[in-house]
Amino acid sequence: MESLLLAINPQDPLWIAIAFACGLAVKLVGLPPLIGFLIAGFVLHAAGAESGEFLREIADLGVTLLLFTIGLKLKINSLTRPEVWGVASIHMGAVTLLLSLFIFFLAQLNLPLFDSVDIKTALLIGFALSFSSTVFAIKVLETLGASASRHGRTSIGVLIVQDIAAVTFIAVSAGKIPSVWAFALFLLIPLRHIFQWLLGRTGHGELLVLYGIVMALGGADLFEMVGMKADLGALVFGMLLTSHPKSNELAKVLMGFKDLFLVGFFLSVGMTAMPGWAELLAALLLLTFLPLKVALYFGFFTLFKLRAHAAWQSSLNLANYSEFGLIVGTIAATSGWLPKEWLAVFAIILAASFTLAAPLASGGDKLYSWWRKQIKTFQRKQRLSDDADLEAEAVEVVVIGMGRLGSAAYDSFAASFPGRVLGIDLDQQNIQRHQAKGHFLVMADGTNPALWSRAPGLPQRLKWVILCLPNHQANLTAARQLMKQGVNCRIAATTRYPDEADALRAQGVEFVFNIYAEAATGFASDLCKRLETS
């Protein structure tokens, strides 16, 4: 039987090994590995390498799984919030107009590549570059452990609205009208009960992984068959499962596959086209517009009443150009609207914006601490309904992250500190369940420094803070923010791996609870007690 490996270009494993080396190198200096993958793409392209079929396939698979996992966590009501659809819509219009005027101005100067651009083409390029990258932003948020934070949820919502606009544009520009069978997709709404029933019976092993991949690829293929964009199908099929208790578990088991396949995406971006001096100049000129694009995000977010920190970090999450530019460039070049040299311009812009934006997004809290006073001058006095000041005058214990471990910690401390324990979480349904039991819970982001400004004096009154967030980086960030508040309390945190404990202790955490090690110890201790009494 012919090996499947024969379908892989013999050079592909070498490209992936180079991506690993570059990713590890940038990780050692504190940057996200995806920057290393982009650098690997540049290096390979400079050496004359080209992206093969294998890399393109795994890149597409990675994006499909990414959108499916977004759907698993996406609640439709999050898209109806004014700070999401309002900012996304106004920002798209403003950036398209301003950037197209800028491009048309450059065309009047007869600069290389711009000299053949008319106003219609300028509008097309401006629209393509008005988007931010969903793949990039989600990867950065996952690295920071901030996907469920206020700024993470807001950023993702804006990106989804942009993706819907992109899908609509691609369908119209390509003359691809959905078939009449597309109306049958509404049957998926009642069919979601069957999909969720199947999910509940897959267990926790290989069947769960296989079910997730089948749903993601099946949804993509189904939408493609009826003339809709495949990526939108993966997103929708994820949303069909979002209300199921196992949706978070499914997202976690698919994470490793998604991250692996997305390496192909970032490599492919860096290997898209070979630029010349004219393309480099055009890309550099368009990159100068990026700060204004980010400033407009910040201005619109604050206009829609987001706190200064949430508006700041959301803007940095979106401080890039989107792979949508490459798609539009391909369509325009194929249709004869743009010279093919513009594909190289879009590739440079995309890769360069990723490289510039990654350290900005990951270092957003540090930058905010430096310029807090200046940034807060833009903050409006009015608050969103779920972002009001906290009434926590009696609180002495705060539990951040109210999952199973956080809930157990809350119950334990509530016995010793009755009426003085506050739980913080980002899951509205989880909060409502606890509030029904009489627990004091609020929706807030424990990694956000603005949390403590919502409760003046609280950091100084605290005796205990328990960090039970599901991500090590999130726990680390929350501990770092506590130290900046000058707290003089005892801090405990959960972790999964021994090497994470040292990093937490370096941030002032006194007690580190290793979930796996302590669970094994507890099981053995309880078993010994039972044997002694039997």
Short mmCIF file of C-alpha atoms in Angstrom, two decimals:
data_model
loop_
_atom_site.label_atom_id
_atom_site.label_comp_id
_atom_site.label_asym_id
_atom_site.label_seq_id
_atom_site.Cartn_x
_atom_site.Cartn_y
_atom_site.Cartn_z
CA MET A 1 0.00 0.00 0.00
CA GLU A 2 1.45 3.35 -1.04
CA SER A 3 2.37 5.47 1.97
CA LEU A 4 0.45 8.69 2.52
CA LEU A 5 3.78 10.34 3.22
CA LEU A 6 4.64 10.05 -0.49
CA ALA A 7 2.02 12.74 -1.12
CA ILE A 8 4.10 15.16 0.97
CA ASN A 9 6.87 17.12 -0.72
CA PRO A 10 10.20 15.86 0.72
CA GLN A 11 11.07 19.48 1.52
CA ASP A 12 7.95 20.11 3.64
CA PRO A 13 9.32 18.45 6.81
CA LEU A 14 12.41 20.66 6.48
CA TRP A 15 10.25 23.78 6.16
CA ILE A 16 8.33 22.78 9.29
CA ALA A 17 11.59 22.10 11.17
CA ILE A 18 12.82 25.59 10.23
CA ALA A 19 9.49 27.01 11.45
CA PHE A 20 9.99 25.19 14.77
CA ALA A 21 13.53 26.57 15.15
CA CYS A 22 12.39 30.13 14.44
CA GLY A 23 9.33 29.78 16.69
CA LEU A 24 11.48 28.52 19.56
CA ALA A 25 14.00 31.32 19.05
CA VAL A 26 11.41 34.10 19.34
CA LYS A 27 9.68 32.37 22.26
CA LEU A 28 12.98 32.45 24.18
CA VAL A 29 13.01 36.25 23.86
CA GLY A 30 9.41 36.56 25.04
CA LEU A 31 7.55 36.92 21.71
CA PRO A 32 4.69 34.73 20.39
CA PRO A 33 5.97 31.79 18.27
CA LEU A 34 3.83 32.89 15.34
CA ILE A 35 6.34 35.69 14.68
CA GLY A 36 9.00 33.01 14.30
CA PHE A 37 6.79 31.14 11.82
CA LEU A 38 6.42 34.32 9.75
CA ILE A 39 10.18 34.89 9.86
CA ALA A 40 10.69 31.29 8.73
CA GLY A 41 8.42 32.00 5.76
CA PHE A 42 10.47 35.09 4.86
CA VAL A 43 13.74 33.17 5.13
CA LEU A 44 12.45 30.31 3.01
CA HIS A 45 11.04 32.67 0.41
CA ALA A 46 14.35 34.55 0.23
CA ALA A 47 16.04 31.19 -0.36
CA GLY A 48 13.72 30.52 -3.28
CA ALA A 49 11.32 28.09 -1.57
CA GLU A 50 7.64 28.06 -2.48
CA SER A 51 4.63 26.97 -0.48
CA GLY A 52 3.57 23.50 -1.62
CA GLU A 53 0.21 21.78 -1.73
CA PHE A 54 0.77 20.12 1.65
CA LEU A 55 1.37 23.43 3.46
CA ARG A 56 -1.63 25.04 1.75
CA GLU A 57 -3.88 22.16 2.76
CA ILE A 58 -2.88 22.17 6.41
CA ALA A 59 -3.17 25.99 6.42
CA ASP A 60 -6.78 25.71 5.19
CA LEU A 61 -7.49 22.98 7.73
CA GLY A 62 -6.03 25.12 10.51
CA VAL A 63 -8.24 28.09 9.62
CA THR A 64 -11.30 25.81 9.41
CA LEU A 65 -10.64 24.37 12.88
CA LEU A 66 -9.93 27.86 14.21
CA LEU A 67 -13.31 29.17 13.07
CA PHE A 68 -15.05 26.04 14.35
CA THR A 69 -13.55 26.53 17.83
CA ILE A 70 -14.53 30.22 17.73
CA GLY A 71 -18.08 29.10 17.02
CA LEU A 72 -17.98 26.73 20.00
CA LYS A 73 -17.38 29.72 22.29
CA LEU A 74 -19.45 32.33 20.46
CA LYS A 75 -22.80 33.43 21.83
CA ILE A 76 -24.91 35.13 19.20
CA ASN A 77 -26.04 37.87 21.58
CA SER A 78 -22.43 39.04 21.84
CA LEU A 79 -22.64 40.23 18.21
CA THR A 80 -25.72 42.35 18.90
CA ARG A 81 -23.93 44.57 21.42
CA PRO A 82 -23.48 48.15 20.11
CA GLU A 83 -19.77 48.18 21.00
CA VAL A 84 -19.35 45.20 18.65
CA TRP A 85 -21.48 45.73 15.55
CA GLY A 86 -21.43 49.53 15.90
CA VAL A 87 -17.64 49.78 16.10
CA ALA A 88 -17.12 47.16 13.38
CA SER A 89 -19.48 48.89 10.94
CA ILE A 90 -18.37 52.49 11.53
CA HIS A 91 -14.69 51.54 11.58
CA MET A 92 -14.95 49.65 8.27
CA GLY A 93 -16.60 52.62 6.60
CA ALA A 94 -14.20 55.21 8.04
CA VAL A 95 -11.01 53.26 7.26
CA THR A 96 -12.18 52.38 3.75
CA LEU A 97 -12.87 56.04 2.97
CA LEU A 98 -9.71 57.49 4.53
CA LEU A 99 -7.36 54.82 3.22
CA SER A 100 -8.78 54.98 -0.31
CA LEU A 101 -8.29 58.78 -0.30
CA PHE A 102 -4.71 58.25 0.90
CA ILE A 103 -4.07 55.71 -1.89
CA PHE A 104 -5.65 57.99 -4.51
CA PHE A 105 -3.40 60.83 -3.28
CA LEU A 106 -0.34 58.60 -3.72
CA ALA A 107 -1.60 57.77 -7.22
CA GLN A 108 -1.58 61.49 -8.09
CA LEU A 109 2.12 61.56 -7.18
CA ASN A 110 2.77 58.91 -9.87
CA LEU A 111 4.54 56.64 -7.41
CA PRO A 112 5.39 53.12 -8.63
CA LEU A 113 2.38 50.74 -8.58
CA PHE A 114 0.09 53.56 -7.43
CA ASP A 115 0.30 55.36 -10.78
CA SER A 116 -2.20 52.95 -12.38
CA VAL A 117 -4.73 53.09 -9.51
CA ASP A 118 -8.04 54.88 -10.11
CA ILE A 119 -10.60 55.83 -7.46
CA LYS A 120 -12.56 52.55 -7.78
CA THR A 121 -9.41 50.50 -7.31
CA ALA A 122 -8.38 52.71 -4.40
CA LEU A 123 -11.75 52.02 -2.73
CA LEU A 124 -11.25 48.29 -3.30
CA ILE A 125 -7.78 48.33 -1.68
CA GLY A 126 -9.04 50.52 1.17
CA PHE A 127 -11.90 48.10 1.86
CA ALA A 128 -9.54 45.10 1.81
CA LEU A 129 -7.17 46.75 4.30
CA SER A 130 -9.96 47.92 6.63
CA PHE A 131 -10.19 44.41 8.13
CA SER A 132 -8.13 42.90 10.94
CA SER A 133 -6.92 39.30 11.03
CA THR A 134 -9.12 36.79 12.84
CA VAL A 135 -6.42 34.12 12.81
CA PHE A 136 -3.78 36.42 14.29
CA ALA A 137 -6.00 37.98 16.97
CA ILE A 138 -7.36 34.65 18.21
CA LYS A 139 -3.86 33.19 18.43
CA VAL A 140 -2.59 36.17 20.45
CA LEU A 141 -5.61 36.07 22.78
CA GLU A 142 -5.15 32.35 23.37
CA THR A 143 -1.46 32.90 24.13
CA LEU A 144 -2.39 35.57 26.67
CA GLY A 145 -5.23 33.48 28.11
CA ALA A 146 -7.56 36.42 27.39
CA SER A 147 -10.09 34.94 24.95
CA ALA A 148 -12.91 35.26 27.50
CA SER A 149 -11.88 38.71 28.77
CA ARG A 150 -13.89 41.85 28.03
CA HIS A 151 -11.39 43.01 25.41
CA GLY A 152 -11.04 39.46 24.03
CA ARG A 153 -14.79 38.99 23.57
CA THR A 154 -15.17 42.47 22.09
CA SER A 155 -12.30 41.92 19.64
CA ILE A 156 -13.65 38.54 18.55
CA GLY A 157 -17.12 40.01 18.06
CA VAL A 158 -15.76 42.79 15.83
CA LEU A 159 -13.77 40.24 13.82
CA ILE A 160 -16.85 38.06 13.29
CA VAL A 161 -18.83 41.04 11.97
CA GLN A 162 -15.92 41.83 9.64
CA ASP A 163 -15.79 38.19 8.49
CA ILE A 164 -19.49 38.29 7.63
CA ALA A 165 -18.88 41.43 5.54
CA ALA A 166 -15.88 39.75 3.88
CA VAL A 167 -17.88 36.64 3.02
CA THR A 168 -20.62 38.79 1.50
CA PHE A 169 -18.12 40.79 -0.58
CA ILE A 170 -16.34 37.70 -1.90
CA ALA A 171 -19.63 36.10 -2.91
CA VAL A 172 -20.79 39.24 -4.76
CA SER A 173 -17.44 40.08 -6.39
CA ALA A 174 -16.97 36.53 -7.63
CA GLY A 175 -20.52 36.46 -8.95
CA LYS A 176 -21.08 33.43 -6.73
CA ILE A 177 -24.74 33.45 -5.82
CA PRO A 178 -25.80 30.85 -3.23
CA SER A 179 -28.00 28.13 -4.67
CA VAL A 180 -31.65 27.79 -3.67
CA TRP A 181 -30.53 24.91 -1.44
CA ALA A 182 -28.87 27.48 0.82
CA PHE A 183 -32.30 28.13 2.34
CA ALA A 184 -32.25 24.53 3.58
CA LEU A 185 -29.43 25.55 5.95
CA PHE A 186 -32.11 26.99 8.26
CA LEU A 187 -32.95 23.36 9.05
CA LEU A 188 -29.69 23.27 11.01
CA ILE A 189 -31.40 25.23 13.79
CA PRO A 190 -33.73 22.38 14.84
CA LEU A 191 -31.10 19.79 13.90
CA ARG A 192 -28.73 21.25 16.51
CA HIS A 193 -30.48 19.13 19.14
CA ILE A 194 -29.39 15.98 17.30
CA PHE A 195 -25.82 17.29 16.96
CA GLN A 196 -25.72 18.09 20.67
CA TRP A 197 -27.18 14.69 21.55
CA LEU A 198 -24.37 13.02 19.58
CA LEU A 199 -21.78 15.23 21.28
CA GLY A 200 -23.01 14.12 24.68
CA ARG A 201 -22.37 10.48 23.76
CA THR A 202 -18.87 10.74 22.32
CA GLY A 203 -17.11 10.34 25.67
CA HIS A 204 -13.79 12.02 26.35
CA GLY A 205 -11.35 10.24 24.04
CA GLU A 206 -10.71 9.79 20.35
CA LEU A 207 -14.41 9.83 19.44
CA LEU A 208 -14.70 13.38 20.80
CA VAL A 209 -11.75 14.54 18.67
CA LEU A 210 -13.10 12.77 15.59
CA TYR A 211 -16.58 14.23 16.11
CA GLY A 212 -15.15 17.76 16.28
CA ILE A 213 -13.15 17.31 13.07
CA VAL A 214 -16.16 15.77 11.27
CA MET A 215 -18.38 18.67 12.33
CA ALA A 216 -15.82 21.32 11.31
CA LEU A 217 -15.01 19.81 7.91
CA GLY A 218 -18.58 18.68 7.30
CA GLY A 219 -19.92 22.16 8.00
CA ALA A 220 -17.33 23.71 5.69
CA ASP A 221 -18.13 21.26 2.87
CA LEU A 222 -21.91 21.65 3.29
CA PHE A 223 -21.75 25.43 2.96
CA GLU A 224 -19.39 25.12 -0.02
CA MET A 225 -21.86 22.80 -1.74
CA VAL A 226 -24.67 25.38 -1.58
CA GLY A 227 -22.49 28.25 -2.78
CA MET A 228 -21.57 29.69 0.63
CA LYS A 229 -18.06 30.28 2.01
CA ALA A 230 -16.65 27.14 3.63
CA ASP A 231 -15.13 28.99 6.60
CA LEU A 232 -18.54 30.41 7.48
CA GLY A 233 -19.87 26.85 7.59
CA ALA A 234 -17.23 25.81 10.12
CA LEU A 235 -18.13 28.82 12.27
CA VAL A 236 -21.87 28.11 12.13
CA PHE A 237 -21.46 24.42 12.96
CA GLY A 238 -19.43 25.40 16.01
CA MET A 239 -22.21 27.77 17.09
CA LEU A 240 -24.72 24.90 16.86
CA LEU A 241 -22.87 23.22 19.74
CA THR A 242 -22.06 26.28 21.85
CA SER A 243 -24.81 25.72 24.44
CA HIS A 244 -23.75 22.12 25.16
CA PRO A 245 -21.84 21.50 28.45
CA LYS A 246 -19.09 19.67 26.52
CA SER A 247 -18.44 22.48 24.02
CA ASN A 248 -15.52 23.84 26.08
CA GLU A 249 -14.01 20.35 26.38
CA LEU A 250 -14.32 19.87 22.61
CA ALA A 251 -12.58 23.21 21.99
CA LYS A 252 -9.72 22.18 24.29
CA VAL A 253 -9.12 18.79 22.65
CA LEU A 254 -9.04 20.40 19.20
CA MET A 255 -6.62 23.12 20.29
CA GLY A 256 -3.46 21.11 19.65
CA PHE A 257 -4.56 20.14 16.12
CA LYS A 258 -5.59 23.71 15.33
CA ASP A 259 -2.29 25.16 16.57
CA LEU A 260 -0.30 22.60 14.59
CA PHE A 261 -2.13 23.22 11.32
CA LEU A 262 -1.97 27.01 11.71
CA VAL A 263 1.82 26.77 11.45
CA GLY A 264 1.18 26.09 7.77
CA PHE A 265 -0.91 29.26 7.54
CA PHE A 266 1.78 31.55 8.96
CA LEU A 267 4.48 29.86 6.87
CA SER A 268 2.38 30.31 3.73
CA VAL A 269 1.87 34.01 4.43
CA GLY A 270 5.62 34.57 4.54
CA MET A 271 6.12 32.58 1.33
CA THR A 272 3.37 34.21 -0.73
CA ALA A 273 5.28 36.40 -3.19
CA MET A 274 8.77 37.74 -3.87
CA PRO A 275 8.75 41.53 -3.46
CA GLY A 276 10.86 44.03 -5.35
CA TRP A 277 11.78 47.59 -4.38
CA ALA A 278 8.54 49.02 -5.76
CA GLU A 279 6.47 46.53 -3.76
CA LEU A 280 8.47 47.24 -0.60
CA LEU A 281 7.96 50.98 -0.99
CA ALA A 282 4.20 50.57 -1.57
CA ALA A 283 3.90 48.31 1.47
CA LEU A 284 5.86 50.72 3.65
CA LEU A 285 3.62 53.63 2.65
CA LEU A 286 0.46 51.65 3.44
CA LEU A 287 1.90 50.50 6.77
CA THR A 288 2.16 54.15 7.83
CA PHE A 289 -1.66 54.17 7.90
CA LEU A 290 -1.80 51.39 10.52
CA PRO A 291 -1.43 53.72 13.57
CA LEU A 292 -4.44 55.74 12.38
CA LYS A 293 -6.42 52.53 11.92
CA VAL A 294 -5.64 51.55 15.53
CA ALA A 295 -6.43 55.07 16.80
CA LEU A 296 -9.84 54.91 15.12
CA TYR A 297 -10.55 51.59 16.86
CA PHE A 298 -9.67 53.16 20.21
CA GLY A 299 -11.75 56.26 19.56
CA PHE A 300 -14.82 54.28 18.53
CA PHE A 301 -14.52 51.83 21.44
CA THR A 302 -14.38 54.68 23.97
CA LEU A 303 -17.26 56.39 22.15
CA PHE A 304 -19.30 53.24 22.79
CA LYS A 305 -18.48 53.48 26.54
CA LEU A 306 -15.80 50.82 26.94
CA ARG A 307 -13.40 51.51 29.78
CA ALA A 308 -10.07 52.92 28.70
CA HIS A 309 -8.13 49.70 29.30
CA ALA A 310 -10.64 47.50 27.45
CA ALA A 311 -10.69 49.95 24.53
CA TRP A 312 -6.89 50.14 24.52
CA GLN A 313 -6.29 46.39 24.59
CA SER A 314 -9.07 45.66 22.08
CA SER A 315 -7.47 48.15 19.69
CA LEU A 316 -4.07 46.47 20.05
CA ASN A 317 -5.64 43.05 19.43
CA LEU A 318 -6.89 44.41 16.10
CA ALA A 319 -3.73 46.38 15.21
CA ASN A 320 -2.99 44.48 12.02
CA TYR A 321 -4.10 43.92 8.48
CA SER A 322 -6.06 40.85 7.48
CA GLU A 323 -5.43 37.88 5.24
CA PHE A 324 -8.62 39.11 3.56
CA GLY A 325 -6.34 41.56 1.71
CA LEU A 326 -4.62 38.63 0.02
CA ILE A 327 -7.98 37.17 -0.99
CA VAL A 328 -9.19 40.47 -2.43
CA GLY A 329 -5.83 40.93 -4.15
CA THR A 330 -6.15 37.54 -5.82
CA ILE A 331 -9.70 38.31 -6.99
CA ALA A 332 -8.67 41.75 -8.27
CA ALA A 333 -5.56 40.41 -10.04
CA THR A 334 -7.54 37.58 -11.66
CA SER A 335 -10.20 40.04 -12.84
CA GLY A 336 -7.57 42.42 -14.24
CA TRP A 337 -8.35 45.22 -11.78
CA LEU A 338 -4.85 45.20 -10.26
CA PRO A 339 -1.38 44.24 -11.49
CA LYS A 340 -0.21 40.94 -10.00
CA GLU A 341 2.62 42.80 -8.25
CA TRP A 342 0.04 43.98 -5.71
CA LEU A 343 -0.14 40.42 -4.33
CA ALA A 344 3.39 40.87 -3.05
CA VAL A 345 2.38 44.23 -1.51
CA PHE A 346 -0.52 42.61 0.35
CA ALA A 347 1.71 39.77 1.54
CA ILE A 348 4.35 42.18 2.91
CA ILE A 349 1.71 44.34 4.61
CA LEU A 350 0.09 41.31 6.22
CA ALA A 351 3.30 39.75 7.49
CA ALA A 352 4.81 43.06 8.64
CA SER A 353 1.65 44.06 10.51
CA PHE A 354 1.62 40.67 12.27
CA THR A 355 5.24 41.13 13.30
CA LEU A 356 4.62 44.67 14.61
CA ALA A 357 1.30 43.89 16.32
CA ALA A 358 2.29 40.75 18.27
CA PRO A 359 4.58 42.48 20.81
CA LEU A 360 2.11 45.38 21.08
CA ALA A 361 -0.81 43.09 21.92
CA SER A 362 1.18 40.93 24.35
CA GLY A 363 2.67 44.01 26.01
CA GLY A 364 -0.57 46.00 26.11
CA ASP A 365 -0.83 45.99 29.91
CA LYS A 366 2.72 47.27 30.31
CA LEU A 367 2.12 50.07 27.80
CA TYR A 368 -1.14 50.92 29.54
CA SER A 369 0.61 51.20 32.90
CA TRP A 370 3.12 53.63 31.36
CA TRP A 371 0.49 55.87 29.76
CA ARG A 372 -2.47 55.23 32.08
CA LYS A 373 -3.21 58.91 32.80
CA GLN A 374 -3.11 59.94 29.16
CA ILE A 375 -5.22 56.97 28.00
CA LYS A 376 -7.84 57.42 30.74
CA THR A 377 -8.52 60.98 29.63
CA PHE A 378 -10.49 59.47 26.73
CA GLN A 379 -12.65 57.32 29.04
CA ARG A 380 -16.29 58.37 29.20
CA LYS A 381 -18.02 58.82 32.54
CA GLN A 382 -20.92 56.62 31.52
CA ARG A 383 -20.50 52.85 31.88
CA LEU A 384 -21.90 49.83 30.10
CA SER A 385 -24.56 48.03 32.13
CA ASP A 386 -22.21 45.16 33.09
CA ASP A 387 -19.19 47.40 33.64
CA ALA A 388 -20.39 49.53 36.57
CA ASP A 389 -18.44 50.11 39.79
CA LEU A 390 -18.47 47.22 42.28
CA GLU A 391 -20.06 47.48 45.71
CA ALA A 392 -17.48 45.47 47.60
CA GLU A 393 -16.93 47.41 50.84
CA ALA A 394 -17.12 44.28 53.03
CA VAL A 395 -15.08 41.96 50.75
CA GLU A 396 -11.89 40.44 52.17
CA VAL A 397 -11.49 37.39 49.89
CA VAL A 398 -11.61 37.36 46.08
CA VAL A 399 -11.78 34.17 44.00
CA ILE A 400 -10.92 34.83 40.34
CA GLY A 401 -12.21 32.09 38.05
CA MET A 402 -15.34 30.30 39.27
CA GLY A 403 -14.95 26.92 37.61
CA ARG A 404 -14.98 23.71 39.65
CA LEU A 405 -11.86 24.56 41.63
CA GLY A 406 -12.85 28.21 42.06
CA SER A 407 -16.33 27.21 43.24
CA ALA A 408 -14.85 24.81 45.80
CA ALA A 409 -12.51 27.56 47.02
CA TYR A 410 -15.43 29.99 47.28
CA ASP A 411 -17.48 27.57 49.40
CA SER A 412 -14.52 26.88 51.66
CA PHE A 413 -13.71 30.55 52.32
CA ALA A 414 -17.40 31.49 52.64
CA ALA A 415 -17.56 29.32 55.78
CA SER A 416 -14.74 31.31 57.42
CA PHE A 417 -15.53 34.72 55.87
CA PRO A 418 -19.34 34.81 55.67
CA GLY A 419 -20.57 37.61 53.45
CA ARG A 420 -17.02 38.73 52.70
CA VAL A 421 -16.13 36.57 49.67
CA LEU A 422 -16.40 37.84 46.09
CA GLY A 423 -16.30 35.56 43.05
CA ILE A 424 -15.20 36.90 39.65
CA ASP A 425 -15.96 35.16 36.37
CA LEU A 426 -16.68 35.92 32.71
CA ASP A 427 -19.34 33.28 32.03
CA GLN A 428 -22.80 34.86 32.44
CA GLN A 429 -24.55 31.50 32.84
CA ASN A 430 -22.07 30.38 35.50
CA ILE A 431 -22.57 33.66 37.35
CA GLN A 432 -26.33 33.27 37.29
CA ARG A 433 -26.08 29.73 38.69
CA HIS A 434 -23.98 30.95 41.62
CA GLN A 435 -26.17 33.99 42.22
CA ALA A 436 -29.19 31.68 42.43
CA LYS A 437 -27.41 30.02 45.37
CA GLY A 438 -26.95 33.38 47.09
CA HIS A 439 -23.26 33.72 46.18
CA PHE A 440 -21.74 37.17 45.54
CA LEU A 441 -20.44 37.03 41.96
CA VAL A 442 -19.76 39.69 39.36
CA MET A 443 -18.79 39.56 35.71
CA ALA A 444 -15.29 40.94 35.36
CA ASP A 445 -11.87 40.11 33.91
CA GLY A 446 -9.34 39.19 36.60
CA THR A 447 -6.44 39.97 34.26
CA ASN A 448 -7.65 43.51 33.61
CA PRO A 449 -6.01 46.22 35.74
CA ALA A 450 -9.21 48.27 35.38
CA LEU A 451 -10.96 45.68 37.58
CA TRP A 452 -9.49 47.19 40.71
CA SER A 453 -10.49 50.72 39.73
CA ARG A 454 -14.09 49.50 39.78
CA ALA A 455 -13.75 48.85 43.54
CA PRO A 456 -11.69 51.64 45.16
CA GLY A 457 -9.89 50.52 48.32
CA LEU A 458 -10.56 46.81 47.74
CA PRO A 459 -6.92 45.77 47.09
CA GLN A 460 -5.85 47.24 50.43
CA ARG A 461 -8.62 45.42 52.38
CA LEU A 462 -7.97 41.98 50.90
CA LYS A 463 -6.72 39.10 53.03
CA TRP A 464 -6.81 36.38 50.36
CA VAL A 465 -6.90 36.19 46.56
CA ILE A 466 -7.42 32.80 44.91
CA LEU A 467 -6.49 32.52 41.23
CA CYS A 468 -8.33 29.67 39.51
CA LEU A 469 -8.25 30.80 35.90
CA PRO A 470 -8.06 28.00 33.30
CA ASN A 471 -4.87 29.29 31.67
CA HIS A 472 -1.43 29.66 33.25
CA GLN A 473 -0.71 32.91 31.42
CA ALA A 474 -4.00 34.35 32.69
CA ASN A 475 -3.15 33.42 36.30
CA LEU A 476 0.29 34.94 35.83
CA THR A 477 -1.16 38.18 34.45
CA ALA A 478 -3.73 38.40 37.26
CA ALA A 479 -0.97 37.93 39.87
CA ARG A 480 1.13 40.61 38.19
CA GLN A 481 -1.78 43.05 38.26
CA LEU A 482 -2.29 42.36 41.97
CA MET A 483 1.33 43.16 42.72
CA LYS A 484 0.97 46.46 40.85
CA GLN A 485 -1.95 47.34 43.14
CA GLY A 486 0.35 47.03 46.14
CA VAL A 487 -1.72 44.33 47.86
CA ASN A 488 -0.56 42.92 51.18
CA CYS A 489 -2.60 39.76 51.15
CA ARG A 490 -1.95 36.07 50.66
CA ILE A 491 -2.28 34.76 47.12
CA ALA A 492 -2.93 31.19 46.01
CA ALA A 493 -3.12 29.89 42.44
CA THR A 494 -3.80 26.69 40.54
CA THR A 495 -1.46 25.26 37.93
CA ARG A 496 -1.05 22.10 35.87
CA TYR A 497 2.71 21.76 35.40
CA PRO A 498 5.64 22.03 37.84
CA ASP A 499 7.58 24.53 35.73
CA GLU A 500 4.67 26.98 35.94
CA ALA A 501 4.86 27.13 39.73
CA ASP A 502 8.16 29.03 39.82
CA ALA A 503 6.83 31.72 37.49
CA LEU A 504 3.79 32.21 39.75
CA ARG A 505 5.89 32.41 42.90
CA ALA A 506 8.05 35.04 41.23
CA GLN A 507 4.90 37.16 40.93
CA GLY A 508 4.10 36.96 44.64
CA VAL A 509 1.94 33.81 44.71
CA GLU A 510 2.46 32.12 48.09
CA PHE A 511 0.58 28.86 47.55
CA VAL A 512 0.63 27.02 44.21
CA PHE A 513 -1.79 24.14 43.85
CA ASN A 514 -0.76 21.66 41.12
CA ILE A 515 -4.08 20.22 39.98
CA TYR A 516 -2.68 16.88 38.81
CA ALA A 517 -0.17 16.31 41.59
CA GLU A 518 -2.52 17.34 44.41
CA ALA A 519 -5.38 15.30 42.96
CA ALA A 520 -3.15 12.21 42.92
CA THR A 521 -1.96 12.90 46.47
CA GLY A 522 -5.52 13.44 47.67
CA PHE A 523 -6.70 10.23 46.03
CA ALA A 524 -3.88 8.20 47.61
CA SER A 525 -4.47 9.76 51.04
CA ASP A 526 -8.20 9.12 50.92
CA LEU A 527 -7.61 5.54 49.75
CA CYS A 528 -5.22 4.87 52.66
CA LYS A 529 -7.78 6.16 55.15
CA ARG A 530 -10.45 3.90 53.72
CA LEU A 531 -8.13 0.87 53.86
CA GLU A 532 -7.32 1.59 57.51
CA THR A 533 -11.00 1.66 58.47
CA SER A 534 -12.02 -1.37 56.41
#
